[in-house]
Short mmCIF file of C-alpha atoms in Angstrom, two decimals:
data_model
loop_
_atom_site.label_atom_id
_atom_site.label_comp_id
_atom_site.label_asym_id
_atom_site.label_seq_id
_atom_site.Cartn_x
_atom_site.Cartn_y
_atom_site.Cartn_z
CA MET S 1 -28.38 2.54 139.79
CA ALA S 2 -25.70 0.21 138.30
CA GLU S 3 -24.62 -2.68 140.26
CA ALA S 4 -21.11 -2.48 141.78
CA ARG S 5 -19.06 -3.91 144.71
CA TRP S 6 -20.40 -0.90 146.58
CA THR S 7 -23.56 1.16 146.23
CA TRP S 8 -24.32 4.82 146.08
CA HIS S 9 -27.28 6.47 147.48
CA HIS S 10 -28.25 10.12 147.53
CA ILE S 11 -30.48 11.48 150.29
CA ASN S 12 -32.52 14.63 149.77
CA LEU S 13 -32.10 16.81 152.98
CA ASP S 14 -35.36 18.57 152.11
CA ASP S 15 -37.07 15.24 152.74
CA THR S 16 -37.07 14.75 156.53
CA ALA S 17 -38.52 11.21 156.29
CA ALA S 18 -35.76 10.17 153.95
CA VAL S 19 -33.15 11.51 156.30
CA GLN S 20 -34.58 9.68 159.17
CA ALA S 21 -34.79 6.46 157.15
CA ALA S 22 -31.21 6.65 155.95
CA THR S 23 -30.05 7.45 159.59
CA GLN S 24 -31.62 4.27 160.67
CA GLN S 25 -30.82 2.05 157.67
CA TYR S 26 -27.12 2.92 157.62
CA ALA S 27 -26.81 3.27 161.47
CA LEU S 28 -25.58 6.87 161.27
CA SER S 29 -25.00 8.92 164.33
CA THR S 30 -27.08 12.07 164.90
CA GLU S 31 -23.73 13.96 164.87
CA GLN S 32 -23.15 12.72 161.19
CA THR S 33 -26.64 13.64 160.06
CA GLY S 34 -26.36 16.89 161.88
CA TYR S 35 -23.34 17.84 159.86
CA ALA S 36 -25.37 17.12 156.69
CA ILE S 37 -28.40 19.05 157.74
CA ASP S 38 -26.73 22.10 158.98
CA ARG S 39 -26.46 24.64 156.13
CA HIS S 40 -23.92 26.69 158.14
CA GLU S 41 -21.56 23.71 158.67
CA ARG S 42 -18.04 24.38 157.57
CA ALA S 43 -16.38 22.09 155.13
CA HIS S 44 -14.26 19.50 156.87
CA VAL S 45 -13.28 15.79 156.77
CA GLU S 46 -13.00 13.14 159.45
CA TYR S 47 -12.42 9.32 159.68
CA ASP S 48 -13.59 7.17 162.38
CA SER S 49 -11.10 4.15 162.29
CA LEU S 50 -13.03 2.12 164.82
CA ALA S 51 -16.37 2.39 162.90
CA GLU S 52 -14.53 2.57 159.66
CA THR S 53 -16.76 5.53 158.69
CA PHE S 54 -15.49 8.42 156.44
CA LEU S 55 -17.37 11.70 156.52
CA LEU S 56 -16.49 14.76 154.29
CA VAL S 57 -18.44 18.10 154.15
CA PHE S 58 -17.66 20.01 150.91
CA ASN S 59 -18.81 23.36 149.62
CA ILE S 60 -20.63 23.35 146.35
CA PRO S 61 -21.40 26.22 143.88
CA ASP S 62 -24.67 28.01 143.70
CA ALA S 63 -27.29 25.97 141.68
CA ASP S 64 -28.25 28.93 139.71
CA GLY S 65 -24.79 29.48 138.34
CA ASP S 66 -24.75 32.96 139.92
CA ALA S 67 -21.60 34.48 141.16
CA ALA S 68 -23.34 35.50 144.35
CA GLN S 69 -22.44 33.10 147.24
CA ALA S 70 -24.15 35.03 150.00
CA GLU S 71 -25.54 31.75 151.16
CA THR S 72 -23.07 28.74 151.61
CA HIS S 73 -24.09 25.49 150.02
CA GLN S 74 -22.69 22.16 151.12
CA MET S 75 -22.79 18.54 150.20
CA THR S 76 -21.87 15.80 152.57
CA PHE S 77 -20.24 12.54 151.65
CA VAL S 78 -20.30 9.43 153.93
CA ILE S 79 -18.56 6.13 153.13
CA LYS S 80 -19.47 3.26 155.44
CA ASP S 81 -19.00 -0.40 154.84
CA ARG S 82 -19.91 -0.84 151.21
CA ASP S 83 -22.14 2.16 151.00
CA LEU S 84 -21.35 5.63 149.75
CA LEU S 85 -24.08 8.17 150.79
CA THR S 86 -24.40 11.79 149.55
CA PHE S 87 -26.49 14.31 151.38
CA GLY S 88 -27.66 17.47 149.62
CA HIS S 89 -30.57 19.85 149.44
CA ALA S 90 -32.67 20.47 146.25
CA ASP S 91 -30.11 22.99 144.97
CA ALA S 92 -27.68 20.13 144.40
CA ALA S 93 -29.90 18.41 141.86
CA SER S 94 -27.85 19.29 138.83
CA LEU S 95 -24.69 17.89 140.48
CA ILE S 96 -26.52 14.59 141.37
CA GLU S 97 -27.36 14.30 137.70
CA GLU S 98 -23.74 14.48 136.70
CA PHE S 99 -22.77 12.04 139.57
CA THR S 100 -25.39 9.62 138.23
CA LYS S 101 -23.91 9.75 134.68
CA ARG S 102 -20.46 9.06 136.12
CA PHE S 103 -21.73 6.29 138.32
CA ASP S 104 -23.64 4.63 135.43
CA ALA S 105 -20.68 4.89 132.99
CA PRO S 106 -18.98 1.59 132.08
CA HIS S 107 -15.98 2.12 134.28
CA THR S 108 -15.05 0.39 137.44
CA LEU S 109 -14.51 2.83 140.17
CA THR S 110 -13.93 2.26 143.79
CA ALA S 111 -16.01 4.22 146.35
CA TYR S 112 -13.14 6.58 147.12
CA GLN S 113 -12.51 6.94 143.38
CA PHE S 114 -16.11 8.02 142.69
CA LEU S 115 -15.74 10.36 145.81
CA LEU S 116 -12.74 11.98 144.25
CA GLU S 117 -14.33 12.23 140.82
CA SER S 118 -17.25 14.01 142.40
CA LEU S 119 -14.98 16.51 144.29
CA TYR S 120 -13.22 17.14 140.98
CA LEU S 121 -16.48 17.84 139.33
CA ILE S 122 -17.61 20.19 142.06
CA THR S 123 -14.34 22.19 141.97
CA GLN S 124 -14.65 22.54 138.24
CA ARG S 125 -18.23 23.83 138.66
CA PHE S 126 -16.75 26.83 140.57
CA MET S 127 -14.64 28.01 137.61
CA PRO S 128 -17.57 29.54 135.48
CA LEU S 129 -18.58 31.48 138.58
CA MET S 130 -15.16 33.08 138.72
CA GLU S 131 -15.28 33.78 135.00
CA LYS S 132 -18.71 35.36 135.33
CA ALA S 133 -17.54 37.52 138.31
CA ASP S 134 -14.55 38.74 136.37
CA THR S 135 -16.63 39.63 133.39
CA GLU S 136 -19.04 41.53 135.74
CA ARG S 137 -16.13 43.29 137.27
CA HIS S 138 -14.79 44.50 133.82
CA GLN S 139 -18.32 45.64 132.82
CA ILE S 140 -18.74 47.67 136.06
CA ALA S 141 -15.29 49.11 135.83
CA GLN S 142 -15.98 50.29 132.24
CA THR S 143 -19.26 51.88 133.29
CA LEU S 144 -17.61 53.60 136.18
CA ARG S 145 -14.97 55.12 133.92
CA GLU S 146 -17.82 56.71 131.86
CA LYS S 147 -19.91 57.87 134.91
CA THR S 148 -19.49 57.08 138.65
CA THR S 149 -22.90 56.33 140.11
CA ARG S 150 -24.28 55.16 143.31
CA LYS S 151 -25.92 52.25 141.63
CA ARG S 152 -22.74 51.03 139.97
CA LEU S 153 -20.74 51.53 143.24
CA LEU S 154 -23.34 49.34 145.14
CA GLU S 155 -23.05 46.74 142.37
CA LEU S 156 -19.27 46.72 142.82
CA SER S 157 -19.73 46.36 146.61
CA ASP S 158 -22.02 43.45 146.13
CA LEU S 159 -19.67 41.77 143.79
CA GLU S 160 -16.79 42.17 146.26
CA THR S 161 -18.92 40.70 148.96
CA ASN S 162 -19.86 37.74 146.75
CA ALA S 163 -16.13 37.31 145.88
CA LEU S 164 -15.43 36.98 149.62
CA TYR S 165 -17.94 34.26 150.10
CA LEU S 166 -16.60 32.36 146.97
CA GLY S 167 -13.08 32.76 148.07
CA ASN S 168 -13.93 31.46 151.51
CA ALA S 169 -15.73 28.37 150.15
CA ALA S 170 -12.70 27.71 147.87
CA ARG S 171 -10.15 27.91 150.69
CA GLN S 172 -12.27 25.62 152.96
CA ASN S 173 -12.42 23.00 150.20
CA GLN S 174 -8.68 23.16 149.59
CA SER S 175 -8.05 22.83 153.30
CA VAL S 176 -10.33 19.76 153.45
CA LEU S 177 -8.37 18.04 150.61
CA GLU S 178 -5.22 18.73 152.33
CA GLN S 179 -6.45 17.39 155.63
CA LEU S 180 -7.61 14.27 153.75
CA LYS S 181 -3.93 13.40 153.01
CA GLY S 182 -3.25 13.36 156.76
CA LEU S 183 -5.93 10.85 157.67
CA SER S 184 -5.21 7.21 158.27
CA VAL S 185 -7.58 6.12 155.48
CA TYR S 186 -5.32 7.93 152.86
CA HIS S 187 -2.54 5.32 153.47
CA GLY S 188 -4.94 2.69 152.12
CA PHE S 189 -5.55 4.62 148.89
CA SER S 190 -4.42 3.06 145.66
CA ALA S 191 -1.85 4.86 143.54
CA ARG S 192 -4.80 5.74 141.18
CA GLU S 193 -6.76 7.24 144.04
CA LYS S 194 -3.77 9.25 145.39
CA GLU S 195 -3.09 10.47 141.86
CA ARG S 196 -6.72 11.61 141.50
CA LEU S 197 -6.65 13.34 144.82
CA GLU S 198 -3.56 15.29 143.68
CA ASP S 199 -5.54 16.28 140.49
CA VAL S 200 -8.41 17.66 142.68
CA LEU S 201 -5.87 19.51 144.88
CA ILE S 202 -4.28 21.26 141.85
CA GLU S 203 -7.72 22.32 140.71
CA ALA S 204 -8.64 23.50 144.22
CA ARG S 205 -5.43 25.44 144.58
CA GLN S 206 -5.96 27.06 141.17
CA LEU S 207 -9.47 28.06 142.23
CA VAL S 208 -8.12 29.62 145.49
CA ASP S 209 -5.54 31.58 143.44
CA MET S 210 -8.25 32.84 141.06
CA THR S 211 -10.60 33.88 143.85
CA SER S 212 -7.69 35.54 145.71
CA LEU S 213 -6.74 37.49 142.60
CA GLY S 214 -10.36 38.42 141.80
CA SER S 215 -10.83 39.74 145.37
CA GLN S 216 -7.61 41.79 145.11
CA ASN S 217 -8.73 43.35 141.79
CA LEU S 218 -12.13 44.16 143.27
CA ALA S 219 -10.59 45.63 146.33
CA GLN S 220 -8.11 47.69 144.27
CA LEU S 221 -11.08 48.83 141.98
CA GLU S 222 -13.25 49.89 144.74
CA GLY S 223 -10.25 51.72 146.55
CA THR S 224 -9.58 53.58 143.40
CA TYR S 225 -13.05 54.84 142.98
CA ASN S 226 -13.32 55.71 146.60
CA ASN S 227 -10.19 57.84 146.17
CA ILE S 228 -11.81 59.44 143.04
CA LEU S 229 -14.95 60.18 144.99
CA ASN S 230 -13.04 61.60 148.04
CA ASN S 231 -11.03 63.69 145.54
CA ASN S 232 -14.22 64.94 143.85
CA LEU S 233 -15.73 65.83 147.22
CA ASN S 234 -12.54 67.76 148.26
CA ASP S 235 -12.66 69.73 144.89
CA THR S 236 -16.36 70.53 145.66
CA MET S 237 -15.60 71.60 149.17
CA LYS S 238 -12.66 73.65 148.02
CA PHE S 239 -14.88 75.41 145.31
CA LEU S 240 -17.62 76.12 147.88
CA THR S 241 -15.04 77.41 150.42
CA ILE S 242 -13.50 79.77 147.83
CA TRP S 243 -16.83 81.23 146.83
CA SER S 244 -18.17 81.55 150.29
CA ILE S 245 -15.07 83.63 151.14
CA VAL S 246 -15.22 85.62 147.84
CA LEU S 247 -19.01 86.42 148.49
CA THR S 248 -18.13 87.72 151.85
CA ALA S 249 -16.53 90.83 150.47
CA PRO S 250 -19.91 92.37 149.12
CA THR S 251 -21.43 91.47 152.59
CA ILE S 252 -18.76 93.44 154.31
CA VAL S 253 -18.97 96.45 152.18
CA SER S 254 -22.77 96.57 152.08
CA GLY S 255 -22.92 95.97 155.83
CA PHE S 256 -20.51 98.83 156.46
CA PHE S 257 -22.33 101.36 154.28
CA GLY S 258 -25.68 100.21 155.71
CA GLN S 259 -24.82 101.78 159.09
CA ASN S 260 -26.86 104.78 160.13
CA VAL S 261 -23.84 107.06 160.72
CA PRO S 262 -22.01 109.38 158.43
CA LEU S 263 -20.05 107.41 155.93
CA PRO S 264 -17.66 108.36 153.01
CA PHE S 265 -19.32 108.83 149.58
CA GLU S 266 -22.62 109.30 151.42
CA HIS S 267 -23.42 112.55 149.51
CA THR S 268 -21.17 111.82 146.51
CA PRO S 269 -23.08 111.45 143.19
CA GLY S 270 -22.76 107.90 142.07
CA GLY S 271 -21.58 106.75 145.53
CA TRP S 272 -23.36 103.56 145.12
CA LEU S 273 -21.23 102.69 142.13
CA ILE S 274 -18.17 103.31 144.25
CA THR S 275 -19.27 100.84 146.89
CA ILE S 276 -20.12 98.28 144.20
CA ALA S 277 -16.58 98.82 142.93
CA LEU S 278 -15.06 98.43 146.31
CA SER S 279 -17.01 95.24 146.72
CA LEU S 280 -15.83 93.76 143.37
CA LEU S 281 -12.19 94.84 144.10
CA LEU S 282 -12.27 93.33 147.65
CA ALA S 283 -13.84 90.08 146.16
CA LEU S 284 -11.21 89.97 143.49
CA ILE S 285 -8.40 90.30 146.11
CA PHE S 286 -9.94 87.56 148.06
CA ALA S 287 -10.36 85.34 144.98
CA VAL S 288 -6.70 85.76 144.02
CA TRP S 289 -5.54 85.28 147.43
CA MET S 290 -7.46 82.05 147.92
CA ASN S 291 -6.52 80.70 144.48
CA HIS S 292 -2.81 81.20 145.35
CA TYR S 293 -3.38 79.61 148.79
CA VAL S 294 -5.10 76.46 147.57
CA ASN S 295 -2.75 75.81 144.60
CA ARG S 296 0.57 76.45 146.23
#
């Protein structure tokens, strides 16, 4: 990589030997490398003023550009002495390529400026995910308007779950950037570095607003179709209840005239027609009464 007053090294966390070598070469603590290795580590920032070591764990977007964020991805930045170290898994390869282009560009950057440029790039990488999620939401909503199916409802549920992970990652990143302003190392930032940090914060807040709005839209959409399904179920149950009561009338009449005792119309010609008429009349009465009852 290009020569500078400081050096940048990326360590692939999938290479155990490389991680161990970096730990020894740069005198990193097991706690610091533990933060980098742990895929479930929350985004955070800390500064050891005695060792003059800066560490930042930042959430990164999915490598496949998928809106799904069911698995959290992180990248760890460590600044110690004249070295800036980045730790990431193989899924961060595309980001490292962008970092390399920025590092090799004919511009003089300090280690913290390069860090902030990297965080800005990462934050921008989340934007296409939000746009894709919003497009998928519109597509699912359009399909649900045409026909509400189990498959589409499951897709909507998956999209809502993914939006929660994405929103959580965005909020953690924003919190880290705000915490950075409270560290003692921030007071040593140049005006340019402070200005760039504000730029990253603006992007991070915008991302949080977008994820929050997207989650609210998904929750409202899911709630709407849940209400529609519940209403359809109520209509179905109402229909079945009415017909079960209406069909009770013929059962009553036929059961009554099926008794082995003397009954009206027993010896009357066409008596069975009379019983059918009574059944229909009673069923009609039940139908009118139930219709009035459920629609009042």
